[in-house]
Amino acid sequence: MTEQKIYYKKVRDFGQVFGACFGFIKQNFKPLYGSLLFFAGPFLLIVAAVSAISFGSNMAINRIVRGGFDEIFETLLIPYLTILGVGMIGITVYNVVLNKNIIENETLQSNEKLTIGHSMKNLWTDFTRILGNSFLLGITIIGSLVVLVVIFGGIISVIGEGGGGGAIGLAVILVIILLFAMLIFGPILSFVPIAAMFVCQRDHIGIFPAIGKVFRFMKDNFWITWAVSFVGILTYSFLSWFAQVPVFIMTLISTFSRIKDIESSGVEGFDTSTSMTFIIVSTICTLLTYGITVIYHLIVIYQYTNLEEKKEGQSILEKINQIQ
């Protein structure tokens, strides 16, 4: 029996959203990950390698021991800028290609298979559109964070000036409220940008109209969307942590060995190199983490399109009833 092809235009319940995610990966594993590796892989590989070389387990300790934090800033500025620039391009290509796989799969017949070639359709146009809109979204998020920091900083400052146990109590309450707000709105704030970028690419609209569209379809479905996103984040976090276990182990081993080197030979005899094995393992684990990110991305898209289909399907039924 042929497995039914997975399309995003379908109303799904909680479990079916996750089933569609893993089903899509199963059906399109080779073209999906093949296209991501081919188009986004080189950029992500550069970012992972530079991060491992410049911010490896030995590097940070070496710079602190030898020259302090000023030395860290001067030496790691270029690697940091490289990671920032190449990383933004790589993540944009990654999102564009991943969304392209989902969008192009929707146009195929049930007996047609997705290929890497489908990812190349209007790739440059989609890339420039998403890159520009990602920049606008990033500026907006940074600006919003600055405003929030200033507001909370001002509130804490006013509370601190009051002094006494009451001020400490108010500060604790404020922190609890902040943590509670992060728990409630965090999964939604993770959900919205991914869904909005998908809508932006698919419907050829700007990021802010796309965000408005996401919120419109999410209306009256806040808590189910929160639950899907929350479980998706937990799934991603667990798998990502598991993928990074080799790096954690090597970091601990390397850190303890360097401390022994300092104790036995002093700062001058301290090895300043980062292990090639650590660089390779860290790079591979980072690429695996990018691969795992596909899971949460798909969960978000299938939840959004579920809300979209549910809302539009209801609108169509209402129009049919009006005609009758």
mmCIF file of C-alpha atoms in Angstrom:
data_model
loop_
_atom_site.group_PDB
_atom_site.id
_atom_site.type_symbol
_atom_site.label_atom_id
_atom_site.label_comp_id
_atom_site.label_asym_id
_atom_site.label_seq_id
_atom_site.Cartn_x
_atom_site.Cartn_y
_atom_site.Cartn_z
ATOM 1 C CA MET A 1 0.000 0.000 0.000
ATOM 2 C CA THR A 2 1.373 3.400 -1.045
ATOM 3 C CA GLU A 3 1.852 5.882 1.790
ATOM 4 C CA GLN A 4 -0.393 8.921 1.459
ATOM 5 C CA LYS A 5 1.508 12.033 0.425
ATOM 6 C CA ILE A 6 1.593 14.730 3.098
ATOM 7 C CA TYR A 7 0.295 18.164 2.113
ATOM 8 C CA TYR A 8 -0.020 21.156 4.408
ATOM 9 C CA LYS A 9 -3.543 22.095 3.309
ATOM 10 C CA LYS A 10 -5.339 19.999 5.869
ATOM 11 C CA VAL A 11 -7.023 20.473 9.229
ATOM 12 C CA ARG A 12 -5.067 18.551 11.873
ATOM 13 C CA ASP A 13 -5.387 17.939 15.583
ATOM 14 C CA PHE A 14 -2.511 18.096 18.083
ATOM 15 C CA GLY A 15 -1.079 14.661 17.365
ATOM 16 C CA GLN A 16 -1.561 14.907 13.604
ATOM 17 C CA VAL A 17 0.574 18.060 13.457
ATOM 18 C CA PHE A 18 3.530 16.138 14.883
ATOM 19 C CA GLY A 19 2.713 13.106 12.726
ATOM 20 C CA ALA A 20 2.731 15.284 9.594
ATOM 21 C CA CYS A 21 6.106 16.736 10.589
ATOM 22 C CA PHE A 22 7.864 13.400 10.954
ATOM 23 C CA GLY A 23 5.927 11.959 8.017
ATOM 24 C CA PHE A 24 7.131 14.744 5.721
ATOM 25 C CA ILE A 25 10.729 14.147 6.806
ATOM 26 C CA LYS A 26 10.336 10.417 6.192
ATOM 27 C CA GLN A 27 8.820 10.885 2.732
ATOM 28 C CA ASN A 28 11.289 13.552 1.582
ATOM 29 C CA PHE A 29 14.417 12.871 3.640
ATOM 30 C CA LYS A 30 16.920 12.842 0.770
ATOM 31 C CA PRO A 31 15.699 15.902 -1.198
ATOM 32 C CA LEU A 32 14.963 17.837 2.005
ATOM 33 C CA TYR A 33 18.308 17.392 3.727
ATOM 34 C CA GLY A 34 20.145 17.150 0.423
ATOM 35 C CA SER A 35 18.945 20.610 -0.635
ATOM 36 C CA LEU A 36 19.704 22.069 2.809
ATOM 37 C CA LEU A 37 23.241 20.668 2.720
ATOM 38 C CA PHE A 38 23.816 21.744 -0.882
ATOM 39 C CA PHE A 39 22.551 25.330 -0.614
ATOM 40 C CA ALA A 40 22.840 26.278 3.075
ATOM 41 C CA GLY A 41 25.430 23.714 4.156
ATOM 42 C CA PRO A 42 28.567 25.607 3.014
ATOM 43 C CA PHE A 43 27.554 28.756 4.934
ATOM 44 C CA LEU A 44 26.571 26.833 8.060
ATOM 45 C CA LEU A 45 29.771 24.797 7.837
ATOM 46 C CA ILE A 46 31.858 27.989 7.822
ATOM 47 C CA VAL A 47 29.953 29.350 10.828
ATOM 48 C CA ALA A 48 30.290 26.077 12.748
ATOM 49 C CA ALA A 49 34.009 25.736 11.978
ATOM 50 C CA VAL A 50 34.875 29.351 12.820
ATOM 51 C CA SER A 51 32.870 29.090 16.056
ATOM 52 C CA ALA A 52 34.676 25.900 17.040
ATOM 53 C CA ILE A 53 38.122 27.319 16.205
ATOM 54 C CA SER A 54 37.638 30.782 17.735
ATOM 55 C CA PHE A 55 35.390 29.999 20.681
ATOM 56 C CA GLY A 56 36.594 26.471 21.399
ATOM 57 C CA SER A 57 37.044 25.070 24.884
ATOM 58 C CA ASN A 58 40.697 26.161 25.010
ATOM 59 C CA MET A 59 40.429 29.499 23.263
ATOM 60 C CA ALA A 60 38.404 31.404 25.849
ATOM 61 C CA ILE A 61 40.568 30.156 28.719
ATOM 62 C CA ASN A 62 43.754 30.910 26.767
ATOM 63 C CA ARG A 63 42.768 34.521 26.097
ATOM 64 C CA ILE A 64 41.728 35.175 29.678
ATOM 65 C CA VAL A 65 44.914 33.666 31.085
ATOM 66 C CA ARG A 66 47.259 35.390 28.642
ATOM 67 C CA GLY A 67 45.700 38.751 27.958
ATOM 68 C CA GLY A 68 42.408 39.185 29.770
ATOM 69 C CA PHE A 69 39.086 40.162 28.243
ATOM 70 C CA ASP A 70 40.644 42.973 26.181
ATOM 71 C CA GLU A 71 42.658 40.346 24.342
ATOM 72 C CA ILE A 72 39.493 38.327 23.762
ATOM 73 C CA PHE A 73 37.743 41.331 22.221
ATOM 74 C CA GLU A 74 40.622 42.258 19.907
ATOM 75 C CA THR A 75 41.390 38.712 18.785
ATOM 76 C CA LEU A 76 37.842 37.418 18.349
ATOM 77 C CA LEU A 77 36.263 40.489 16.742
ATOM 78 C CA ILE A 78 36.870 39.328 13.146
ATOM 79 C CA PRO A 79 35.646 35.746 13.806
ATOM 80 C CA TYR A 80 32.557 37.169 15.506
ATOM 81 C CA LEU A 81 31.769 39.453 12.548
ATOM 82 C CA THR A 82 32.369 36.540 10.176
ATOM 83 C CA ILE A 83 29.954 34.369 12.117
ATOM 84 C CA LEU A 84 27.393 37.186 12.192
ATOM 85 C CA GLY A 85 27.572 37.969 8.459
ATOM 86 C CA VAL A 86 27.950 34.474 7.038
ATOM 87 C CA GLY A 87 25.512 33.146 9.635
ATOM 88 C CA MET A 88 22.771 35.558 8.591
ATOM 89 C CA ILE A 89 23.186 34.513 4.953
ATOM 90 C CA GLY A 90 23.300 30.829 5.895
ATOM 91 C CA ILE A 91 20.211 30.944 8.124
ATOM 92 C CA THR A 92 18.301 32.873 5.449
ATOM 93 C CA VAL A 93 19.209 30.319 2.769
ATOM 94 C CA TYR A 94 18.331 27.555 5.220
ATOM 95 C CA ASN A 95 14.852 28.982 5.886
ATOM 96 C CA VAL A 96 14.212 29.752 2.220
ATOM 97 C CA VAL A 97 15.172 26.248 1.056
ATOM 98 C CA LEU A 98 13.227 24.560 3.852
ATOM 99 C CA ASN A 99 10.105 26.601 3.089
ATOM 100 C CA LYS A 100 10.633 25.986 -0.620
ATOM 101 C CA ASN A 101 10.502 22.227 -0.035
ATOM 102 C CA ILE A 102 7.175 22.580 1.771
ATOM 103 C CA ILE A 103 5.708 24.967 -0.803
ATOM 104 C CA GLU A 104 6.818 23.028 -3.883
ATOM 105 C CA ASN A 105 5.655 19.723 -2.405
ATOM 106 C CA GLU A 106 2.152 21.179 -2.308
ATOM 107 C CA THR A 107 2.148 21.579 -6.117
ATOM 108 C CA LEU A 108 3.099 17.961 -6.826
ATOM 109 C CA GLN A 109 0.743 15.113 -7.607
ATOM 110 C CA SER A 110 0.495 12.222 -5.168
ATOM 111 C CA ASN A 111 2.759 10.091 -7.392
ATOM 112 C CA GLU A 112 5.366 12.838 -7.931
ATOM 113 C CA LYS A 113 8.454 13.061 -5.754
ATOM 114 C CA LEU A 114 10.150 16.145 -4.410
ATOM 115 C CA THR A 115 13.654 16.737 -5.773
ATOM 116 C CA ILE A 116 16.547 19.071 -5.035
ATOM 117 C CA GLY A 117 15.724 20.813 -8.311
ATOM 118 C CA HIS A 118 12.458 22.075 -6.848
ATOM 119 C CA SER A 119 14.453 24.101 -4.314
ATOM 120 C CA MET A 120 16.103 26.071 -7.125
ATOM 121 C CA LYS A 121 12.868 27.649 -8.422
ATOM 122 C CA ASN A 122 13.048 31.433 -7.878
ATOM 123 C CA LEU A 123 15.676 30.788 -5.209
ATOM 124 C CA TRP A 124 17.444 34.130 -5.611
ATOM 125 C CA THR A 125 14.166 36.106 -5.608
ATOM 126 C CA ASP A 126 12.979 34.366 -2.474
ATOM 127 C CA PHE A 127 16.388 34.777 -0.835
ATOM 128 C CA THR A 128 16.522 38.553 -1.373
ATOM 129 C CA ARG A 129 12.926 38.962 -0.185
ATOM 130 C CA ILE A 130 13.416 36.908 2.977
ATOM 131 C CA LEU A 131 16.822 38.474 3.720
ATOM 132 C CA GLY A 132 15.358 41.984 3.575
ATOM 133 C CA ASN A 133 12.339 41.051 5.653
ATOM 134 C CA SER A 134 14.535 39.179 8.160
ATOM 135 C CA PHE A 135 16.579 42.352 8.576
ATOM 136 C CA LEU A 136 13.417 44.403 9.193
ATOM 137 C CA LEU A 137 12.147 41.836 11.681
ATOM 138 C CA GLY A 138 15.513 41.732 13.449
ATOM 139 C CA ILE A 139 15.625 45.511 13.806
ATOM 140 C CA THR A 140 12.071 45.485 15.164
ATOM 141 C CA ILE A 141 12.853 42.753 17.705
ATOM 142 C CA ILE A 142 16.042 44.487 18.871
ATOM 143 C CA GLY A 143 14.209 47.799 19.207
ATOM 144 C CA SER A 144 11.412 46.135 21.194
ATOM 145 C CA LEU A 145 13.927 44.435 23.493
ATOM 146 C CA VAL A 146 15.702 47.737 24.115
ATOM 147 C CA VAL A 147 12.406 49.384 25.053
ATOM 148 C CA LEU A 148 11.510 46.505 27.394
ATOM 149 C CA VAL A 149 14.940 46.582 29.034
ATOM 150 C CA VAL A 150 14.669 50.336 29.581
ATOM 151 C CA ILE A 151 11.170 49.976 31.059
ATOM 152 C CA PHE A 152 12.063 47.106 33.385
ATOM 153 C CA GLY A 153 15.377 48.747 34.256
ATOM 154 C CA GLY A 154 13.544 51.915 35.204
ATOM 155 C CA ILE A 155 11.028 50.017 37.317
ATOM 156 C CA ILE A 156 13.780 48.094 39.129
ATOM 157 C CA SER A 157 15.715 51.332 39.653
ATOM 158 C CA VAL A 158 12.670 53.025 41.192
ATOM 159 C CA ILE A 159 12.061 49.997 43.419
ATOM 160 C CA GLY A 160 15.722 49.950 44.451
ATOM 161 C CA GLU A 161 15.621 53.620 45.450
ATOM 162 C CA GLY A 162 12.767 52.797 47.794
ATOM 163 C CA GLY A 163 15.044 50.472 49.776
ATOM 164 C CA GLY A 164 14.006 48.131 52.554
ATOM 165 C CA GLY A 165 12.515 44.636 52.526
ATOM 166 C CA GLY A 166 9.473 45.849 50.618
ATOM 167 C CA ALA A 167 11.642 46.844 47.658
ATOM 168 C CA ILE A 168 13.285 43.419 47.593
ATOM 169 C CA GLY A 169 9.877 41.766 47.731
ATOM 170 C CA LEU A 170 8.615 43.876 44.820
ATOM 171 C CA ALA A 171 11.739 43.042 42.807
ATOM 172 C CA VAL A 172 11.191 39.324 43.417
ATOM 173 C CA ILE A 173 7.548 39.625 42.353
ATOM 174 C CA LEU A 174 8.628 41.481 39.207
ATOM 175 C CA VAL A 175 11.116 38.729 38.334
ATOM 176 C CA ILE A 176 8.438 36.056 38.887
ATOM 177 C CA ILE A 177 6.035 37.956 36.625
ATOM 178 C CA LEU A 178 8.744 38.232 33.972
ATOM 179 C CA LEU A 179 9.476 34.501 34.134
ATOM 180 C CA PHE A 180 5.771 33.702 33.964
ATOM 181 C CA ALA A 181 5.376 35.997 30.942
ATOM 182 C CA MET A 182 8.292 34.237 29.234
ATOM 183 C CA LEU A 183 6.645 30.868 29.867
ATOM 184 C CA ILE A 184 3.337 32.036 28.415
ATOM 185 C CA PHE A 185 4.527 34.148 25.504
ATOM 186 C CA GLY A 186 7.890 32.480 24.762
ATOM 187 C CA PRO A 187 6.454 29.600 22.685
ATOM 188 C CA ILE A 188 4.236 32.046 20.785
ATOM 189 C CA LEU A 189 7.127 34.438 20.134
ATOM 190 C CA SER A 190 9.058 31.463 18.736
ATOM 191 C CA PHE A 191 6.090 30.381 16.628
ATOM 192 C CA VAL A 192 5.158 33.697 15.008
ATOM 193 C CA PRO A 193 8.433 34.631 13.198
ATOM 194 C CA ILE A 194 8.835 31.170 11.622
ATOM 195 C CA ALA A 195 5.211 31.068 10.470
ATOM 196 C CA ALA A 196 5.388 34.676 9.251
ATOM 197 C CA MET A 197 8.517 34.024 7.178
ATOM 198 C CA PHE A 198 6.772 31.066 5.563
ATOM 199 C CA VAL A 199 3.752 33.241 4.702
ATOM 200 C CA CYS A 200 6.051 36.021 3.495
ATOM 201 C CA GLN A 201 7.795 33.637 1.082
ATOM 202 C CA ARG A 202 4.718 31.721 -0.051
ATOM 203 C CA ASP A 203 2.345 34.674 -0.525
ATOM 204 C CA HIS A 204 5.006 37.190 -1.671
ATOM 205 C CA ILE A 205 4.068 39.770 0.947
ATOM 206 C CA GLY A 206 6.005 41.834 3.483
ATOM 207 C CA ILE A 207 6.890 40.558 6.928
ATOM 208 C CA PHE A 208 4.481 42.818 8.834
ATOM 209 C CA PRO A 209 1.384 41.860 6.758
ATOM 210 C CA ALA A 210 2.538 38.250 7.167
ATOM 211 C CA ILE A 211 2.722 38.637 10.962
ATOM 212 C CA GLY A 212 -0.755 40.176 10.915
ATOM 213 C CA LYS A 213 -2.018 37.192 8.948
ATOM 214 C CA VAL A 214 -0.483 34.759 11.434
ATOM 215 C CA PHE A 215 -2.103 36.538 14.386
ATOM 216 C CA ARG A 216 -5.442 36.645 12.574
ATOM 217 C CA PHE A 217 -5.486 32.884 12.035
ATOM 218 C CA MET A 218 -4.163 32.277 15.549
ATOM 219 C CA LYS A 219 -7.064 34.203 17.054
ATOM 220 C CA ASP A 220 -9.275 31.934 19.195
ATOM 221 C CA ASN A 221 -6.591 29.234 18.927
ATOM 222 C CA PHE A 222 -3.970 30.694 21.252
ATOM 223 C CA TRP A 223 -3.679 27.876 23.755
ATOM 224 C CA ILE A 224 -3.583 24.991 21.286
ATOM 225 C CA THR A 225 -0.913 26.881 19.344
ATOM 226 C CA TRP A 226 0.961 27.511 22.592
ATOM 227 C CA ALA A 227 0.794 23.802 23.457
ATOM 228 C CA VAL A 228 2.015 22.701 20.022
ATOM 229 C CA SER A 229 4.876 25.203 20.063
ATOM 230 C CA PHE A 230 5.809 24.373 23.666
ATOM 231 C CA VAL A 231 5.990 20.628 23.020
ATOM 232 C CA GLY A 232 7.852 21.345 19.776
ATOM 233 C CA ILE A 233 10.431 23.420 21.653
ATOM 234 C CA LEU A 234 10.848 20.668 24.263
ATOM 235 C CA THR A 235 11.342 18.086 21.501
ATOM 236 C CA TYR A 236 13.874 20.274 19.716
ATOM 237 C CA SER A 237 15.694 21.124 22.967
ATOM 238 C CA PHE A 238 16.037 17.493 24.007
ATOM 239 C CA LEU A 239 17.278 16.324 20.603
ATOM 240 C CA SER A 240 19.665 19.293 20.317
ATOM 241 C CA TRP A 241 21.059 18.613 23.791
ATOM 242 C CA PHE A 242 21.569 14.970 22.833
ATOM 243 C CA ALA A 243 23.384 16.027 19.643
ATOM 244 C CA GLN A 244 25.719 18.278 21.669
ATOM 245 C CA VAL A 245 26.651 15.646 24.284
ATOM 246 C CA PRO A 246 29.982 14.805 22.567
ATOM 247 C CA VAL A 247 30.948 18.505 22.657
ATOM 248 C CA PHE A 248 30.067 18.780 26.352
ATOM 249 C CA ILE A 249 32.155 15.718 27.158
ATOM 250 C CA MET A 250 35.153 16.928 25.157
ATOM 251 C CA THR A 251 34.877 20.402 26.701
ATOM 252 C CA LEU A 252 34.964 18.982 30.229
ATOM 253 C CA ILE A 253 37.926 16.733 29.438
ATOM 254 C CA SER A 254 39.784 19.556 27.701
ATOM 255 C CA THR A 255 39.072 22.046 30.505
ATOM 256 C CA PHE A 256 40.367 19.759 33.251
ATOM 257 C CA SER A 257 43.450 18.845 31.210
ATOM 258 C CA ARG A 258 44.247 22.546 30.620
ATOM 259 C CA ILE A 259 43.894 23.304 34.320
ATOM 260 C CA LYS A 260 46.425 20.552 35.045
ATOM 261 C CA ASP A 261 48.745 22.016 32.382
ATOM 262 C CA ILE A 262 48.586 25.427 34.075
ATOM 263 C CA GLU A 263 49.284 23.923 37.483
ATOM 264 C CA SER A 264 52.239 21.878 36.226
ATOM 265 C CA SER A 265 53.889 24.206 33.687
ATOM 266 C CA GLY A 266 52.419 27.629 34.415
ATOM 267 C CA VAL A 267 50.931 30.146 32.015
ATOM 268 C CA GLU A 268 53.960 30.199 29.717
ATOM 269 C CA GLY A 269 53.779 26.465 29.127
ATOM 270 C CA PHE A 270 50.045 26.562 28.519
ATOM 271 C CA ASP A 271 49.046 25.109 25.129
ATOM 272 C CA THR A 272 47.095 27.763 23.202
ATOM 273 C CA SER A 273 45.865 25.495 20.395
ATOM 274 C CA THR A 274 42.363 24.139 20.061
ATOM 275 C CA SER A 275 42.241 20.405 19.397
ATOM 276 C CA MET A 276 41.505 19.469 15.786
ATOM 277 C CA THR A 277 39.367 16.629 17.101
ATOM 278 C CA PHE A 278 37.322 19.119 19.110
ATOM 279 C CA ILE A 279 36.897 21.347 16.036
ATOM 280 C CA ILE A 280 35.676 18.437 13.896
ATOM 281 C CA VAL A 281 33.321 17.056 16.554
ATOM 282 C CA SER A 282 31.930 20.509 17.383
ATOM 283 C CA THR A 283 31.340 21.299 13.712
ATOM 284 C CA ILE A 284 29.548 17.999 13.087
ATOM 285 C CA CYS A 285 27.389 18.397 16.197
ATOM 286 C CA THR A 286 26.460 21.950 15.190
ATOM 287 C CA LEU A 287 25.394 20.772 11.733
ATOM 288 C CA LEU A 288 23.336 18.011 13.366
ATOM 289 C CA THR A 289 21.617 20.657 15.473
ATOM 290 C CA TYR A 290 20.701 22.589 12.331
ATOM 291 C CA GLY A 291 19.246 19.362 10.969
ATOM 292 C CA ILE A 292 17.181 18.898 14.118
ATOM 293 C CA THR A 293 15.838 22.450 13.782
ATOM 294 C CA VAL A 294 13.904 21.199 10.744
ATOM 295 C CA ILE A 295 11.591 19.347 13.136
ATOM 296 C CA TYR A 296 10.453 22.431 15.049
ATOM 297 C CA HIS A 297 10.213 24.438 11.813
ATOM 298 C CA LEU A 298 7.870 21.860 10.282
ATOM 299 C CA ILE A 299 5.796 21.637 13.469
ATOM 300 C CA VAL A 300 5.250 25.413 13.319
ATOM 301 C CA ILE A 301 4.313 25.353 9.626
ATOM 302 C CA TYR A 302 1.847 22.477 9.953
ATOM 303 C CA GLN A 303 0.214 24.104 12.979
ATOM 304 C CA TYR A 304 -0.091 27.429 11.149
ATOM 305 C CA THR A 305 -1.486 25.850 7.962
ATOM 306 C CA ASN A 306 -3.861 23.823 10.139
ATOM 307 C CA LEU A 307 -5.221 27.079 11.596
ATOM 308 C CA GLU A 308 -5.299 28.635 8.140
ATOM 309 C CA GLU A 309 -7.183 25.737 6.590
ATOM 310 C CA LYS A 310 -9.596 25.565 9.509
ATOM 311 C CA LYS A 311 -10.395 29.274 9.260
ATOM 312 C CA GLU A 312 -10.640 29.402 5.463
ATOM 313 C CA GLY A 313 -12.648 26.193 5.349
ATOM 314 C CA GLN A 314 -15.121 27.661 7.817
ATOM 315 C CA SER A 315 -15.379 30.834 5.710
ATOM 316 C CA ILE A 316 -16.134 28.774 2.599
ATOM 317 C CA LEU A 317 -18.865 26.841 4.424
ATOM 318 C CA GLU A 318 -20.413 30.110 5.595
ATOM 319 C CA LYS A 319 -20.474 31.435 2.016
ATOM 320 C CA ILE A 320 -22.053 28.198 0.762
ATOM 321 C CA ASN A 321 -24.726 28.405 3.452
ATOM 322 C CA GLN A 322 -25.442 32.022 2.489
ATOM 323 C CA ILE A 323 -25.899 31.043 -1.161
ATOM 324 C CA GLN A 324 -28.240 28.197 -0.237
#
